[in-house]
Amino acid sequence: MATEVLGLPFDVGAASAWLVWILPFIAALIMPGIGKISKHATGYAAVGFALMSALSAASLLPMALEVHEIHDQISWIDSIGLKAGVLADPLSIIMANVVGWISFLIMIYSTGYMKGDKSITRFWFWMLFFIGSMQLIVLSDNLLQVFFGWEGVGLASYALISFWYRDKKKDHVGIEGRTVLGLLDYYSPTHAGMKAFIMTKVGDVMMI
């Protein structure tokens, strides 16, 4: 409908559905290059791309309210007839907006929280990679893409939780000496990251 009104040669809704998860991945890929020019600029770029992804999700809301569904596919591996696609129904559109706008707010908060960190470019890379992977799970039309998104979320979660991988005492999580149910409740960043990574691997087994 929108395509016909605007006279465009492509489906605007489908394009928006693709952009919701592709934009964060594009941003993640170019972040190291931006970081070499200016680490300060990486924050603006990361927040800007997160906003564009969220706006792409918001543009789908009218279709959700009208109970419309967007299903678009492109050829992926022709030799075996494998296709990549997006499926934006009312539920996935709502979830894409929840993920998109909460992620955008977190990115804004992070500009202050992470200000001055020497590894800020790496932080923005993994944050954007996480957003893209999460949106890929939400909008995929097949289990293989969902699996890739799930793996991406697990990898990004590990990288972000163990971000301060040098395990300095000030970066530890919990209260030193405290135990919960007989287990130590005090972890280094890498230990906490590994726990999260192992938990996602349990999900992998269930998915397979």
PDB file of C-alpha atoms in Angstrom:
ATOM      1  CA  MET A   1       0.000   0.000   0.000  1.00  0.00           C
ATOM      2  CA  ALA A   2       2.705   2.482   1.005  1.00  0.00           C
ATOM      3  CA  THR A   3       4.760   1.506  -2.018  1.00  0.00           C
ATOM      4  CA  GLU A   4       1.903   2.252  -4.383  1.00  0.00           C
ATOM      5  CA  VAL A   5       1.209   5.653  -2.804  1.00  0.00           C
ATOM      6  CA  LEU A   6       4.852   6.739  -2.915  1.00  0.00           C
ATOM      7  CA  GLY A   7       5.520   5.214  -6.312  1.00  0.00           C
ATOM      8  CA  LEU A   8       8.566   3.344  -5.047  1.00  0.00           C
ATOM      9  CA  PRO A   9       9.863   0.161  -6.714  1.00  0.00           C
ATOM     10  CA  PHE A  10      10.167  -1.690  -3.389  1.00  0.00           C
ATOM     11  CA  ASP A  11       8.052  -2.494  -0.352  1.00  0.00           C
ATOM     12  CA  VAL A  12       8.690   0.211   2.240  1.00  0.00           C
ATOM     13  CA  GLY A  13       7.471  -1.985   5.096  1.00  0.00           C
ATOM     14  CA  ALA A  14       9.730  -4.868   4.088  1.00  0.00           C
ATOM     15  CA  ALA A  15      12.696  -2.512   3.725  1.00  0.00           C
ATOM     16  CA  SER A  16      12.084  -1.184   7.237  1.00  0.00           C
ATOM     17  CA  ALA A  17      11.871  -4.714   8.638  1.00  0.00           C
ATOM     18  CA  TRP A  18      15.257  -5.562   7.112  1.00  0.00           C
ATOM     19  CA  LEU A  19      16.830  -2.303   8.299  1.00  0.00           C
ATOM     20  CA  VAL A  20      15.770  -2.879  11.916  1.00  0.00           C
ATOM     21  CA  TRP A  21      18.404  -5.602  12.334  1.00  0.00           C
ATOM     22  CA  ILE A  22      20.822  -4.812   9.488  1.00  0.00           C
ATOM     23  CA  LEU A  23      21.599  -1.238  10.598  1.00  0.00           C
ATOM     24  CA  PRO A  24      23.130  -2.267  13.961  1.00  0.00           C
ATOM     25  CA  PHE A  25      25.350  -4.824  12.216  1.00  0.00           C
ATOM     26  CA  ILE A  26      26.511  -2.233   9.673  1.00  0.00           C
ATOM     27  CA  ALA A  27      27.273   0.159  12.517  1.00  0.00           C
ATOM     28  CA  ALA A  28      29.229  -2.520  14.383  1.00  0.00           C
ATOM     29  CA  LEU A  29      31.353  -3.206  11.293  1.00  0.00           C
ATOM     30  CA  ILE A  30      32.263   0.442  10.706  1.00  0.00           C
ATOM     31  CA  MET A  31      32.797   1.261  14.385  1.00  0.00           C
ATOM     32  CA  PRO A  32      36.520   0.275  14.413  1.00  0.00           C
ATOM     33  CA  GLY A  33      37.111   2.591  11.446  1.00  0.00           C
ATOM     34  CA  ILE A  34      35.343   5.475  13.166  1.00  0.00           C
ATOM     35  CA  GLY A  35      37.321   4.738  16.314  1.00  0.00           C
ATOM     36  CA  LYS A  36      40.613   5.189  14.464  1.00  0.00           C
ATOM     37  CA  ILE A  37      39.505   8.660  13.394  1.00  0.00           C
ATOM     38  CA  SER A  38      37.912   9.755  16.673  1.00  0.00           C
ATOM     39  CA  LYS A  39      36.930   7.686  19.703  1.00  0.00           C
ATOM     40  CA  HIS A  40      34.656  10.515  20.769  1.00  0.00           C
ATOM     41  CA  ALA A  41      32.718  10.225  17.514  1.00  0.00           C
ATOM     42  CA  THR A  42      32.017   6.526  18.062  1.00  0.00           C
ATOM     43  CA  GLY A  43      29.443   7.359  20.721  1.00  0.00           C
ATOM     44  CA  TYR A  44      27.503   9.699  18.432  1.00  0.00           C
ATOM     45  CA  ALA A  45      27.622   7.174  15.588  1.00  0.00           C
ATOM     46  CA  ALA A  46      26.531   4.276  17.807  1.00  0.00           C
ATOM     47  CA  VAL A  47      23.606   6.208  19.290  1.00  0.00           C
ATOM     48  CA  GLY A  48      22.648   7.486  15.834  1.00  0.00           C
ATOM     49  CA  PHE A  49      22.506   4.017  14.316  1.00  0.00           C
ATOM     50  CA  ALA A  50      20.584   2.693  17.326  1.00  0.00           C
ATOM     51  CA  LEU A  51      18.065   5.499  16.826  1.00  0.00           C
ATOM     52  CA  MET A  52      17.695   4.710  13.110  1.00  0.00           C
ATOM     53  CA  SER A  53      17.076   1.056  13.940  1.00  0.00           C
ATOM     54  CA  ALA A  54      14.449   2.014  16.528  1.00  0.00           C
ATOM     55  CA  LEU A  55      12.774   4.417  14.090  1.00  0.00           C
ATOM     56  CA  SER A  56      12.674   1.658  11.471  1.00  0.00           C
ATOM     57  CA  ALA A  57      10.862  -0.512  14.003  1.00  0.00           C
ATOM     58  CA  ALA A  58       8.501   2.343  14.884  1.00  0.00           C
ATOM     59  CA  SER A  59       7.606   2.791  11.206  1.00  0.00           C
ATOM     60  CA  LEU A  60       6.133  -0.726  11.286  1.00  0.00           C
ATOM     61  CA  LEU A  61       3.700   0.035  14.125  1.00  0.00           C
ATOM     62  CA  PRO A  62       0.828   1.218  11.873  1.00  0.00           C
ATOM     63  CA  MET A  63       0.921  -2.176  10.154  1.00  0.00           C
ATOM     64  CA  ALA A  64       0.759  -3.920  13.526  1.00  0.00           C
ATOM     65  CA  LEU A  65      -2.265  -1.835  14.520  1.00  0.00           C
ATOM     66  CA  GLU A  66      -3.958  -2.789  11.250  1.00  0.00           C
ATOM     67  CA  VAL A  67      -3.017  -6.444  11.886  1.00  0.00           C
ATOM     68  CA  HIS A  68      -0.957  -6.569   8.698  1.00  0.00           C
ATOM     69  CA  GLU A  69       1.910  -9.005   8.225  1.00  0.00           C
ATOM     70  CA  ILE A  70       5.128  -8.426   6.293  1.00  0.00           C
ATOM     71  CA  HIS A  71       6.908 -11.465   4.925  1.00  0.00           C
ATOM     72  CA  ASP A  72       9.829 -10.843   2.589  1.00  0.00           C
ATOM     73  CA  GLN A  73      12.522 -13.240   1.360  1.00  0.00           C
ATOM     74  CA  ILE A  74      15.686 -13.063  -0.727  1.00  0.00           C
ATOM     75  CA  SER A  75      17.860 -15.812  -2.193  1.00  0.00           C
ATOM     76  CA  TRP A  76      20.690 -16.774   0.142  1.00  0.00           C
ATOM     77  CA  ILE A  77      22.315 -19.995  -1.084  1.00  0.00           C
ATOM     78  CA  ASP A  78      20.819 -20.752  -4.498  1.00  0.00           C
ATOM     79  CA  SER A  79      22.487 -24.150  -4.855  1.00  0.00           C
ATOM     80  CA  ILE A  80      20.368 -25.592  -2.045  1.00  0.00           C
ATOM     81  CA  GLY A  81      17.397 -23.265  -2.407  1.00  0.00           C
ATOM     82  CA  LEU A  82      18.039 -21.558   0.927  1.00  0.00           C
ATOM     83  CA  LYS A  83      16.440 -18.155   1.469  1.00  0.00           C
ATOM     84  CA  ALA A  84      16.868 -15.429   4.069  1.00  0.00           C
ATOM     85  CA  GLY A  85      13.789 -13.558   5.164  1.00  0.00           C
ATOM     86  CA  VAL A  86      11.975 -11.328   7.603  1.00  0.00           C
ATOM     87  CA  LEU A  87       8.573 -11.905   9.151  1.00  0.00           C
ATOM     88  CA  ALA A  88       7.016  -8.874  10.805  1.00  0.00           C
ATOM     89  CA  ASP A  89       3.632  -9.719  12.309  1.00  0.00           C
ATOM     90  CA  PRO A  90       1.947  -7.656  15.071  1.00  0.00           C
ATOM     91  CA  LEU A  91       3.731  -9.536  17.886  1.00  0.00           C
ATOM     92  CA  SER A  92       7.217  -9.335  16.352  1.00  0.00           C
ATOM     93  CA  ILE A  93       6.711  -5.652  15.482  1.00  0.00           C
ATOM     94  CA  ILE A  94       5.850  -4.879  19.108  1.00  0.00           C
ATOM     95  CA  MET A  95       8.874  -6.857  20.320  1.00  0.00           C
ATOM     96  CA  ALA A  96      11.143  -5.133  17.778  1.00  0.00           C
ATOM     97  CA  ASN A  97      10.036  -1.777  19.180  1.00  0.00           C
ATOM     98  CA  VAL A  98      10.576  -2.905  22.772  1.00  0.00           C
ATOM     99  CA  VAL A  99      14.102  -4.072  21.914  1.00  0.00           C
ATOM    100  CA  GLY A 100      14.846  -1.074  19.706  1.00  0.00           C
ATOM    101  CA  TRP A 101      13.776   1.696  22.041  1.00  0.00           C
ATOM    102  CA  ILE A 102      15.138   0.157  25.242  1.00  0.00           C
ATOM    103  CA  SER A 103      18.445  -0.414  23.428  1.00  0.00           C
ATOM    104  CA  PHE A 104      18.447   3.213  22.269  1.00  0.00           C
ATOM    105  CA  LEU A 105      17.962   4.456  25.842  1.00  0.00           C
ATOM    106  CA  ILE A 106      20.736   2.156  27.074  1.00  0.00           C
ATOM    107  CA  MET A 107      23.050   3.501  24.370  1.00  0.00           C
ATOM    108  CA  ILE A 108      22.348   7.078  25.492  1.00  0.00           C
ATOM    109  CA  TYR A 109      23.031   6.136  29.121  1.00  0.00           C
ATOM    110  CA  SER A 110      26.226   4.358  28.094  1.00  0.00           C
ATOM    111  CA  THR A 111      27.703   7.511  26.552  1.00  0.00           C
ATOM    112  CA  GLY A 112      28.056   8.889  30.066  1.00  0.00           C
ATOM    113  CA  TYR A 113      28.699   5.632  31.921  1.00  0.00           C
ATOM    114  CA  MET A 114      31.535   4.572  29.613  1.00  0.00           C
ATOM    115  CA  LYS A 115      32.961   8.045  29.048  1.00  0.00           C
ATOM    116  CA  GLY A 116      36.747   8.015  29.003  1.00  0.00           C
ATOM    117  CA  ASP A 117      37.109   4.231  28.777  1.00  0.00           C
ATOM    118  CA  LYS A 118      40.119   3.333  26.647  1.00  0.00           C
ATOM    119  CA  SER A 119      38.270   0.434  25.008  1.00  0.00           C
ATOM    120  CA  ILE A 120      35.106   2.383  24.180  1.00  0.00           C
ATOM    121  CA  THR A 121      35.213   1.386  20.495  1.00  0.00           C
ATOM    122  CA  ARG A 122      35.115  -2.295  21.456  1.00  0.00           C
ATOM    123  CA  PHE A 123      32.185  -1.582  23.768  1.00  0.00           C
ATOM    124  CA  TRP A 124      30.137   0.089  21.030  1.00  0.00           C
ATOM    125  CA  PHE A 125      30.955  -2.736  18.612  1.00  0.00           C
ATOM    126  CA  TRP A 126      29.566  -5.384  20.935  1.00  0.00           C
ATOM    127  CA  MET A 127      26.554  -3.305  21.977  1.00  0.00           C
ATOM    128  CA  LEU A 128      25.534  -2.824  18.344  1.00  0.00           C
ATOM    129  CA  PHE A 129      26.266  -6.465  17.569  1.00  0.00           C
ATOM    130  CA  PHE A 130      23.995  -7.428  20.476  1.00  0.00           C
ATOM    131  CA  ILE A 131      21.158  -5.197  19.240  1.00  0.00           C
ATOM    132  CA  GLY A 132      21.434  -6.560  15.700  1.00  0.00           C
ATOM    133  CA  SER A 133      21.452 -10.155  16.933  1.00  0.00           C
ATOM    134  CA  MET A 134      18.441  -9.607  19.185  1.00  0.00           C
ATOM    135  CA  GLN A 135      16.454  -7.992  16.387  1.00  0.00           C
ATOM    136  CA  LEU A 136      17.459 -10.824  14.061  1.00  0.00           C
ATOM    137  CA  ILE A 137      15.858 -13.282  16.497  1.00  0.00           C
ATOM    138  CA  VAL A 138      12.686 -11.190  16.634  1.00  0.00           C
ATOM    139  CA  LEU A 139      12.211 -10.660  12.891  1.00  0.00           C
ATOM    140  CA  SER A 140      13.595 -13.843  11.300  1.00  0.00           C
ATOM    141  CA  ASP A 141      11.254 -16.029   9.279  1.00  0.00           C
ATOM    142  CA  ASN A 142      13.207 -19.256   9.724  1.00  0.00           C
ATOM    143  CA  LEU A 143      14.886 -21.233  12.492  1.00  0.00           C
ATOM    144  CA  LEU A 144      18.384 -21.007  10.967  1.00  0.00           C
ATOM    145  CA  GLN A 145      18.406 -17.218  11.172  1.00  0.00           C
ATOM    146  CA  VAL A 146      16.981 -17.386  14.688  1.00  0.00           C
ATOM    147  CA  PHE A 147      19.861 -19.708  15.595  1.00  0.00           C
ATOM    148  CA  PHE A 148      22.426 -17.258  14.170  1.00  0.00           C
ATOM    149  CA  GLY A 149      20.783 -14.451  16.124  1.00  0.00           C
ATOM    150  CA  TRP A 150      20.801 -16.530  19.303  1.00  0.00           C
ATOM    151  CA  GLU A 151      24.492 -17.323  18.862  1.00  0.00           C
ATOM    152  CA  GLY A 152      25.188 -13.641  18.278  1.00  0.00           C
ATOM    153  CA  VAL A 153      23.365 -12.658  21.460  1.00  0.00           C
ATOM    154  CA  GLY A 154      25.316 -15.259  23.434  1.00  0.00           C
ATOM    155  CA  LEU A 155      28.657 -14.109  22.040  1.00  0.00           C
ATOM    156  CA  ALA A 156      27.888 -10.423  22.585  1.00  0.00           C
ATOM    157  CA  SER A 157      26.624 -11.103  26.119  1.00  0.00           C
ATOM    158  CA  TYR A 158      29.876 -12.856  26.984  1.00  0.00           C
ATOM    159  CA  ALA A 159      31.947 -10.035  25.465  1.00  0.00           C
ATOM    160  CA  LEU A 160      30.013  -7.318  27.305  1.00  0.00           C
ATOM    161  CA  ILE A 161      29.754  -9.037  30.693  1.00  0.00           C
ATOM    162  CA  SER A 162      33.488  -9.791  30.654  1.00  0.00           C
ATOM    163  CA  PHE A 163      34.310  -6.434  29.028  1.00  0.00           C
ATOM    164  CA  TRP A 164      36.858  -5.533  31.722  1.00  0.00           C
ATOM    165  CA  TYR A 165      38.648  -8.825  31.144  1.00  0.00           C
ATOM    166  CA  ARG A 166      41.747  -7.877  33.138  1.00  0.00           C
ATOM    167  CA  ASP A 167      39.648  -8.761  36.215  1.00  0.00           C
ATOM    168  CA  LYS A 168      40.729  -5.854  38.387  1.00  0.00           C
ATOM    169  CA  LYS A 169      39.216  -6.042  41.852  1.00  0.00           C
ATOM    170  CA  LYS A 170      37.182  -2.858  41.340  1.00  0.00           C
ATOM    171  CA  ASP A 171      35.397  -4.542  38.425  1.00  0.00           C
ATOM    172  CA  HIS A 172      34.311  -7.648  40.346  1.00  0.00           C
ATOM    173  CA  VAL A 173      30.599  -8.337  40.792  1.00  0.00           C
ATOM    174  CA  GLY A 174      28.937  -9.050  44.142  1.00  0.00           C
ATOM    175  CA  ILE A 175      30.151  -8.732  47.726  1.00  0.00           C
ATOM    176  CA  GLU A 176      33.480 -10.262  48.691  1.00  0.00           C
ATOM    177  CA  GLY A 177      33.084 -13.106  51.181  1.00  0.00           C
ATOM    178  CA  ARG A 178      29.314 -13.358  50.730  1.00  0.00           C
ATOM    179  CA  THR A 179      27.740 -16.714  49.916  1.00  0.00           C
ATOM    180  CA  VAL A 180      24.271 -17.626  48.640  1.00  0.00           C
ATOM    181  CA  LEU A 181      23.078 -21.205  49.194  1.00  0.00           C
ATOM    182  CA  GLY A 182      26.638 -22.135  50.018  1.00  0.00           C
ATOM    183  CA  LEU A 183      28.024 -20.683  46.793  1.00  0.00           C
ATOM    184  CA  LEU A 184      30.374 -17.721  46.581  1.00  0.00           C
ATOM    185  CA  ASP A 185      28.539 -14.589  45.420  1.00  0.00           C
ATOM    186  CA  TYR A 186      31.594 -12.683  44.206  1.00  0.00           C
ATOM    187  CA  TYR A 187      32.829 -13.008  40.633  1.00  0.00           C
ATOM    188  CA  SER A 188      35.384 -11.557  38.282  1.00  0.00           C
ATOM    189  CA  PRO A 189      34.068 -10.140  34.974  1.00  0.00           C
ATOM    190  CA  THR A 190      35.449 -13.061  32.959  1.00  0.00           C
ATOM    191  CA  HIS A 191      33.949 -15.601  35.364  1.00  0.00           C
ATOM    192  CA  ALA A 192      30.535 -13.930  35.171  1.00  0.00           C
ATOM    193  CA  GLY A 193      30.813 -13.747  31.380  1.00  0.00           C
ATOM    194  CA  MET A 194      31.627 -17.438  31.130  1.00  0.00           C
ATOM    195  CA  LYS A 195      28.602 -18.322  33.274  1.00  0.00           C
ATOM    196  CA  ALA A 196      26.354 -16.390  30.893  1.00  0.00           C
ATOM    197  CA  PHE A 197      28.011 -18.019  27.875  1.00  0.00           C
ATOM    198  CA  ILE A 198      27.473 -21.514  29.284  1.00  0.00           C
ATOM    199  CA  MET A 199      23.811 -20.752  29.978  1.00  0.00           C
ATOM    200  CA  THR A 200      23.253 -19.723  26.350  1.00  0.00           C
ATOM    201  CA  LYS A 201      24.913 -22.960  25.240  1.00  0.00           C
ATOM    202  CA  VAL A 202      22.220 -24.842  27.179  1.00  0.00           C
ATOM    203  CA  GLY A 203      19.719 -22.962  25.051  1.00  0.00           C
ATOM    204  CA  ASP A 204      21.656 -23.984  21.935  1.00  0.00           C
ATOM    205  CA  VAL A 205      21.228 -27.654  22.788  1.00  0.00           C
ATOM    206  CA  MET A 206      17.490 -27.206  23.286  1.00  0.00           C
ATOM    207  CA  MET A 207      17.196 -25.368  19.977  1.00  0.00           C
ATOM    208  CA  ILE A 208      19.132 -28.016  18.046  1.00  0.00           C
TER     209      ILE A 208
END
